[in-house]
Short mmCIF file of C-alpha atoms and ligand atoms in Angstrom, two decimals:
data_model
loop_
_atom_site.label_atom_id
_atom_site.label_comp_id
_atom_site.label_asym_id
_atom_site.label_seq_id
_atom_site.Cartn_x
_atom_site.Cartn_y
_atom_site.Cartn_z
CA MET A 1 -5.53 12.89 -17.93
CA THR A 2 -7.95 10.47 -16.39
CA ASN A 3 -6.19 7.34 -17.60
CA PHE A 4 -5.50 5.84 -14.31
CA ILE A 5 -8.93 6.72 -12.94
CA PHE A 6 -10.54 4.48 -15.51
CA LEU A 7 -14.10 4.41 -14.24
CA SER A 8 -15.98 1.52 -15.69
CA SER A 9 -19.46 1.72 -14.30
CA PHE A 10 -20.32 -0.99 -11.78
CA GLU A 11 -23.98 -0.18 -12.52
CA ALA A 12 -23.62 -0.66 -16.30
CA ILE A 13 -21.89 -4.07 -15.79
CA THR A 14 -23.93 -5.57 -13.02
CA GLY A 15 -27.25 -3.62 -13.02
CA MET A 16 -26.76 -2.79 -9.33
CA PRO A 17 -26.26 0.75 -8.02
CA GLU A 18 -22.72 1.97 -7.44
CA LEU A 19 -23.52 2.18 -3.77
CA VAL A 20 -23.94 -1.60 -3.65
CA GLY A 21 -20.49 -2.00 -5.19
CA LEU A 22 -19.00 0.42 -2.59
CA ILE A 23 -20.64 -1.57 0.28
CA ILE A 24 -19.39 -4.88 -1.12
CA ALA A 25 -15.84 -3.42 -1.55
CA PHE A 26 -16.00 -2.21 2.13
CA LEU A 27 -17.23 -5.57 3.52
CA PHE A 28 -14.69 -7.44 1.43
CA GLY A 29 -12.05 -5.06 2.78
CA CYS A 30 -13.10 -5.86 6.38
CA ILE A 31 -12.62 -9.58 5.68
CA VAL A 32 -9.31 -9.08 4.03
CA GLY A 33 -8.32 -6.84 6.96
CA SER A 34 -9.02 -9.78 9.30
CA PHE A 35 -6.55 -11.82 7.28
CA LEU A 36 -4.05 -8.95 7.30
CA ASN A 37 -4.19 -8.98 11.13
CA VAL A 38 -2.87 -12.49 10.95
CA VAL A 39 -0.10 -11.41 8.48
CA ILE A 40 0.78 -8.37 10.69
CA HIS A 41 0.91 -10.50 13.79
CA ARG A 42 2.79 -13.58 12.42
CA VAL A 43 5.10 -12.55 9.57
CA PRO A 44 7.50 -10.46 11.73
CA ASN A 45 7.81 -13.54 14.10
CA GLU A 46 8.37 -15.80 11.04
CA GLN A 47 5.28 -17.87 11.79
CA SER A 48 3.02 -19.52 9.18
CA ILE A 49 0.16 -17.38 8.19
CA VAL A 50 -1.98 -20.52 7.48
CA PHE A 51 -1.48 -22.75 10.50
CA PRO A 52 -2.49 -22.87 13.21
CA ASN A 53 -5.93 -21.19 13.31
CA SER A 54 -6.32 -17.90 15.21
CA ALA A 55 -6.08 -18.20 18.94
CA CYS A 56 -6.26 -15.81 21.89
CA PRO A 57 -2.77 -14.42 22.50
CA SER A 58 -3.15 -14.87 26.29
CA CYS A 59 -4.92 -18.17 26.94
CA LYS A 60 -4.33 -19.75 23.51
CA ALA A 61 -8.02 -20.77 23.22
CA PRO A 62 -8.83 -21.13 19.56
CA ILE A 63 -11.07 -18.33 18.28
CA LYS A 64 -14.51 -19.66 17.15
CA PRO A 65 -15.63 -18.61 13.70
CA TYR A 66 -18.58 -16.73 15.15
CA ASP A 67 -16.15 -14.77 17.29
CA ASN A 68 -13.97 -13.96 14.25
CA ILE A 69 -16.49 -11.66 12.43
CA PRO A 70 -14.53 -8.48 11.44
CA ILE A 71 -15.17 -5.48 13.78
CA LEU A 72 -18.46 -6.86 15.04
CA SER A 73 -17.09 -9.69 17.25
CA TRP A 74 -14.49 -7.40 18.89
CA THR A 75 -17.21 -4.83 19.61
CA ILE A 76 -19.76 -7.36 20.89
CA LEU A 77 -17.17 -8.98 23.23
CA GLY A 78 -16.15 -5.55 24.48
CA GLY A 79 -12.56 -6.04 23.27
CA LYS A 80 -12.05 -9.08 25.59
CA CYS A 81 -11.33 -12.77 24.93
CA ARG A 82 -14.60 -14.82 25.42
CA ASN A 83 -12.61 -17.46 27.32
CA CYS A 84 -10.17 -15.70 29.59
CA LYS A 85 -11.51 -12.08 29.41
CA SER A 86 -8.06 -10.65 28.76
CA ALA A 87 -8.08 -7.50 26.62
CA ILE A 88 -7.64 -7.91 22.87
CA SER A 89 -5.90 -5.04 21.14
CA ALA A 90 -8.05 -2.44 19.35
CA ARG A 91 -5.53 -2.76 16.53
CA TYR A 92 -7.51 -5.74 15.25
CA PRO A 93 -10.82 -4.03 14.56
CA ALA A 94 -8.89 -0.87 13.55
CA VAL A 95 -7.03 -2.73 10.81
CA GLU A 96 -10.29 -4.37 9.62
CA LEU A 97 -12.17 -1.03 9.52
CA LEU A 98 -9.25 0.71 7.84
CA THR A 99 -8.84 -1.96 5.12
CA GLY A 100 -12.64 -1.76 4.60
CA ILE A 101 -12.42 1.95 4.09
CA ILE A 102 -9.40 1.75 1.80
CA PHE A 103 -11.03 -0.96 -0.33
CA ALA A 104 -14.13 1.21 -0.76
CA LEU A 105 -11.87 4.13 -1.74
CA VAL A 106 -10.02 1.97 -4.26
CA PHE A 107 -13.28 0.86 -5.74
CA TRP A 108 -14.48 4.46 -5.96
CA GLN A 109 -11.28 5.74 -7.59
CA ILE A 110 -10.20 2.84 -9.77
CA GLY A 111 -13.64 1.66 -10.87
CA PHE A 112 -15.00 -1.76 -11.64
CA ASN A 113 -12.45 -2.97 -14.18
CA ALA A 114 -9.52 -5.35 -14.75
CA PHE A 115 -7.16 -3.18 -12.69
CA LEU A 116 -9.35 -3.29 -9.61
CA PRO A 117 -8.09 -6.64 -8.26
CA ILE A 118 -4.47 -5.44 -8.72
CA ALA A 119 -5.15 -2.17 -6.94
CA LEU A 120 -6.82 -4.06 -4.04
CA ILE A 121 -3.90 -6.50 -3.65
CA PHE A 122 -1.52 -3.50 -3.71
CA ALA A 123 -3.57 -1.69 -1.06
CA ALA A 124 -3.66 -4.80 1.16
CA VAL A 125 0.13 -5.18 0.87
CA MET A 126 0.57 -1.53 1.83
CA VAL A 127 -1.63 -1.91 4.92
CA SER A 128 0.28 -4.91 6.15
CA LEU A 129 3.68 -3.24 5.53
CA ILE A 130 2.53 -0.04 7.31
CA PHE A 131 1.45 -1.89 10.42
CA ILE A 132 4.39 -4.27 10.58
CA ASP A 133 6.79 -1.27 10.30
CA ALA A 134 4.87 0.51 13.01
CA GLY A 135 5.15 -2.51 15.34
CA HIS A 136 8.57 -3.89 14.53
CA MET A 137 10.52 -1.27 12.52
CA ILE A 138 10.98 -3.75 9.71
CA LEU A 139 9.59 -4.25 6.20
CA PRO A 140 9.98 -8.05 5.79
CA ASN A 141 11.57 -9.41 2.58
CA VAL A 142 8.86 -12.08 2.41
CA ILE A 143 6.48 -9.27 1.57
CA THR A 144 8.60 -6.78 -0.33
CA TYR A 145 10.25 -9.33 -2.72
CA PRO A 146 6.96 -10.88 -3.79
CA LEU A 147 5.51 -7.36 -4.23
CA PHE A 148 8.32 -6.61 -6.74
CA VAL A 149 7.74 -9.83 -8.62
CA PHE A 150 4.01 -9.20 -8.60
CA SER A 151 4.47 -5.66 -9.99
CA ILE A 152 6.81 -6.92 -12.78
CA LEU A 153 4.42 -9.73 -13.74
CA VAL A 154 1.39 -7.34 -13.87
CA ARG A 155 3.35 -4.87 -16.00
CA LEU A 156 4.26 -7.68 -18.40
CA VAL A 157 0.94 -9.33 -18.65
CA TYR A 158 -1.67 -6.54 -18.28
CA PRO A 159 -0.80 -4.30 -21.23
CA VAL A 160 -0.89 -7.34 -23.49
CA VAL A 161 -4.19 -8.73 -22.19
CA PHE A 162 -6.09 -5.64 -21.19
CA GLY A 163 -4.45 -2.76 -23.08
CA ALA A 164 -2.18 -0.01 -21.99
CA GLU A 165 -4.71 2.39 -20.44
CA TYR A 166 -4.12 1.30 -16.79
CA PHE A 167 -0.47 2.46 -16.99
CA PRO A 168 -0.33 6.22 -17.65
CA ASP A 169 3.47 6.26 -17.67
CA LEU A 170 3.24 4.19 -20.90
CA GLN A 171 1.53 7.12 -22.52
CA TYR A 172 3.87 9.68 -21.14
CA ALA A 173 6.98 7.94 -22.52
CA PRO A 174 8.13 9.63 -25.67
CA ALA A 175 6.63 7.53 -28.55
CA SER A 176 9.85 7.78 -30.61
CA TRP A 177 11.81 5.85 -28.01
CA MET A 178 9.44 2.99 -28.12
CA ASN A 179 8.73 2.71 -31.79
CA GLY A 180 8.87 -0.87 -32.99
CA TYR A 181 8.99 -2.53 -29.61
CA PRO A 182 6.21 -4.75 -28.39
CA VAL A 183 3.97 -3.35 -25.73
CA TRP A 184 5.19 -5.75 -23.05
CA ALA A 185 8.81 -4.59 -23.59
CA MET A 186 7.65 -0.95 -23.33
CA SER A 187 5.77 -1.73 -20.15
CA LEU A 188 8.72 -3.61 -18.69
CA ALA A 189 11.05 -0.66 -19.44
CA CYS A 190 8.55 1.66 -17.69
CA ALA A 191 8.38 -0.76 -14.72
CA ILE A 192 12.12 -0.67 -14.36
CA ALA A 193 12.20 3.12 -14.69
CA GLY A 194 9.55 3.23 -11.93
CA ALA A 195 11.48 0.83 -9.71
CA LEU A 196 14.58 3.03 -10.12
CA ALA A 197 12.53 6.16 -9.43
CA GLY A 198 11.06 4.61 -6.33
CA GLY A 199 13.72 2.35 -4.83
CA GLY A 200 16.83 3.79 -6.56
CA SER A 201 16.26 7.41 -5.59
CA LEU A 202 15.63 6.43 -1.96
CA TRP A 203 18.85 4.35 -2.01
CA VAL A 204 20.87 7.26 -3.37
CA VAL A 205 19.51 9.68 -0.76
CA GLY A 206 20.27 7.13 1.99
CA GLU A 207 23.82 6.57 0.77
CA LEU A 208 24.50 10.34 0.52
CA TRP A 209 23.16 10.83 4.01
CA LYS A 210 25.33 8.00 5.33
CA ARG A 211 28.47 9.46 3.70
CA LEU A 212 27.72 13.03 4.84
CA ARG A 213 26.44 12.41 8.47
CA GLY A 214 27.77 8.96 9.14
CA VAL A 215 24.44 7.63 10.27
CA GLU A 216 22.17 5.07 8.69
CA ALA A 217 19.20 7.16 7.56
CA MET A 218 17.13 4.56 5.77
CA GLY A 219 16.70 0.91 6.03
CA LEU A 220 17.07 -1.25 2.93
CA GLY A 221 13.49 -2.38 3.58
CA ASP A 222 12.24 1.02 2.49
CA VAL A 223 14.24 0.75 -0.77
CA LYS A 224 12.96 -2.76 -1.50
CA MET A 225 9.39 -1.71 -0.80
CA MET A 226 9.70 1.30 -3.15
CA LEU A 227 11.19 -0.87 -5.89
CA GLY A 228 7.91 -2.84 -5.97
CA VAL A 229 5.74 0.29 -5.62
CA GLY A 230 7.59 2.09 -8.38
CA ALA A 231 7.47 -0.88 -10.74
CA LEU A 232 3.70 -1.06 -10.51
CA LEU A 233 2.78 2.63 -10.35
CA GLY A 234 5.49 4.06 -12.66
CA TRP A 235 8.05 6.73 -12.05
CA ARG A 236 5.67 9.69 -11.76
CA LEU A 237 3.52 8.09 -9.08
CA ALA A 238 6.66 6.56 -7.36
CA LEU A 239 8.21 10.00 -6.91
CA LEU A 240 4.84 11.36 -5.79
CA SER A 241 4.60 8.56 -3.19
CA ILE A 242 8.07 9.50 -1.81
CA PHE A 243 7.17 13.19 -1.84
CA LEU A 244 3.81 12.52 0.00
CA GLY A 245 5.62 10.08 2.35
CA ALA A 246 8.49 12.44 3.15
CA PHE A 247 6.15 15.39 3.69
CA SER A 248 3.85 13.47 6.11
CA GLY A 249 6.86 11.87 7.73
CA ALA A 250 8.65 15.24 8.26
CA LEU A 251 5.43 16.58 9.74
CA ILE A 252 5.05 13.70 12.18
CA GLY A 253 8.86 13.69 12.84
CA VAL A 254 8.77 17.29 13.99
CA ILE A 255 5.93 16.54 16.43
CA VAL A 256 7.74 13.39 17.76
CA ILE A 257 11.05 15.28 18.22
CA ALA A 258 9.29 18.20 19.77
CA LYS A 259 7.63 15.91 22.37
CA GLN A 260 10.83 13.98 23.01
CA LYS A 261 12.45 14.68 26.38
CA ASP A 262 16.01 13.90 25.30
CA LYS A 263 16.65 16.33 22.49
CA ASP A 264 19.92 14.71 21.60
CA MET A 265 18.33 11.39 20.86
CA GLN A 266 17.96 10.53 17.17
CA ALA A 267 14.25 10.04 16.75
CA GLN A 268 13.53 6.61 15.41
CA ILE A 269 10.68 6.91 12.98
CA PRO A 270 9.70 3.88 10.87
CA PHE A 271 9.67 5.63 7.49
CA GLY A 272 7.79 2.65 5.88
CA ILE A 273 4.56 3.90 7.52
CA PHE A 274 4.77 7.16 5.57
CA LEU A 275 6.06 5.60 2.30
CA GLY A 276 3.17 3.13 2.50
CA THR A 277 0.65 5.90 3.15
CA GLY A 278 2.19 7.98 0.34
CA SER A 279 1.93 5.05 -2.02
CA LEU A 280 -1.71 4.45 -1.16
CA LEU A 281 -2.45 8.16 -1.71
CA ALA A 282 -0.59 8.07 -5.04
CA LEU A 283 -2.51 5.01 -6.18
CA LEU A 284 -5.86 6.64 -5.16
CA PHE A 285 -5.44 10.29 -6.12
CA GLY A 286 -1.98 10.55 -7.77
CA GLU A 287 -3.09 11.14 -11.34
CA ARG A 288 -5.61 13.76 -10.24
CA LEU A 289 -3.05 15.41 -7.97
CA ILE A 290 -0.53 15.60 -10.82
CA ALA A 291 -3.16 16.89 -13.29
CA TRP A 292 -4.30 19.54 -10.81
CA TYR A 293 -0.75 20.59 -10.03
CA SER A 294 0.28 20.89 -13.72
CA ASN A 295 -2.96 22.75 -14.61
CA SER A 296 -2.51 25.15 -11.68
CA PHE A 297 1.21 25.85 -11.76
CA LEU A 298 2.84 24.75 -14.97
CA ILE A 299 0.90 26.61 -17.65
ZN1 LIG B 1 -8.13 -15.72 26.03
#
């Protein structure tokens, strides 16, 4: 049952203690988080993420490399621009810290193996989608489409090059269906099943809701996002992602609606935040959660 949590020892491979690996993963995550800030800030405005270099949003002064150290620079400068002293959002160090923590968690749960870079890229994409949806209520196609292509490519290449053990849904598929097919074809079939479970099921729910209630319940962005998530994680973890997302979304939704003054207003909740969080939880702990659940309740 521990297929997805395929712990290859960092210590055995590098000779350094696991803690060193965790710290490296955290620091690397902080640096990636610094880049994600640029993505989160610029992609919704359709700006290039490469040019120009980072500048203060108020006075446009370019940010010096020594003022661009994740978390530290913001803390040392007291959350203010060195040049014009206007406040710089705490979102910047928060995204850096969060990405660092998530990268450390991914390293801890996935292990030091061929799937680690894939899981880190996936986590970084989820962080950027979560924050863009929170700020702009959109999940941009320029992120969700490449995520889908990335997932399909990984599912095609990885089982051939590294073996099937990183994709537990391959082992859960009935062997008789797949007899005689090459592993990449099996993996592609599982990726499509996962995409349908993730994106397709959301789309069906959204359509039903629209027919029954006459209101748009879900954006197509959510569907496109879950197509990519499902293709990579497989149908079991895709459904778990939606379940975890819906559960946390409903919980937060109740609080938001309860606090809302105008009770007739339809609460606008960017669902991508919760789907992204659910997908991250499914990547990190999904296989364990499913194993625990089936051992506890399905015997
Ligand atoms: Zn400034």
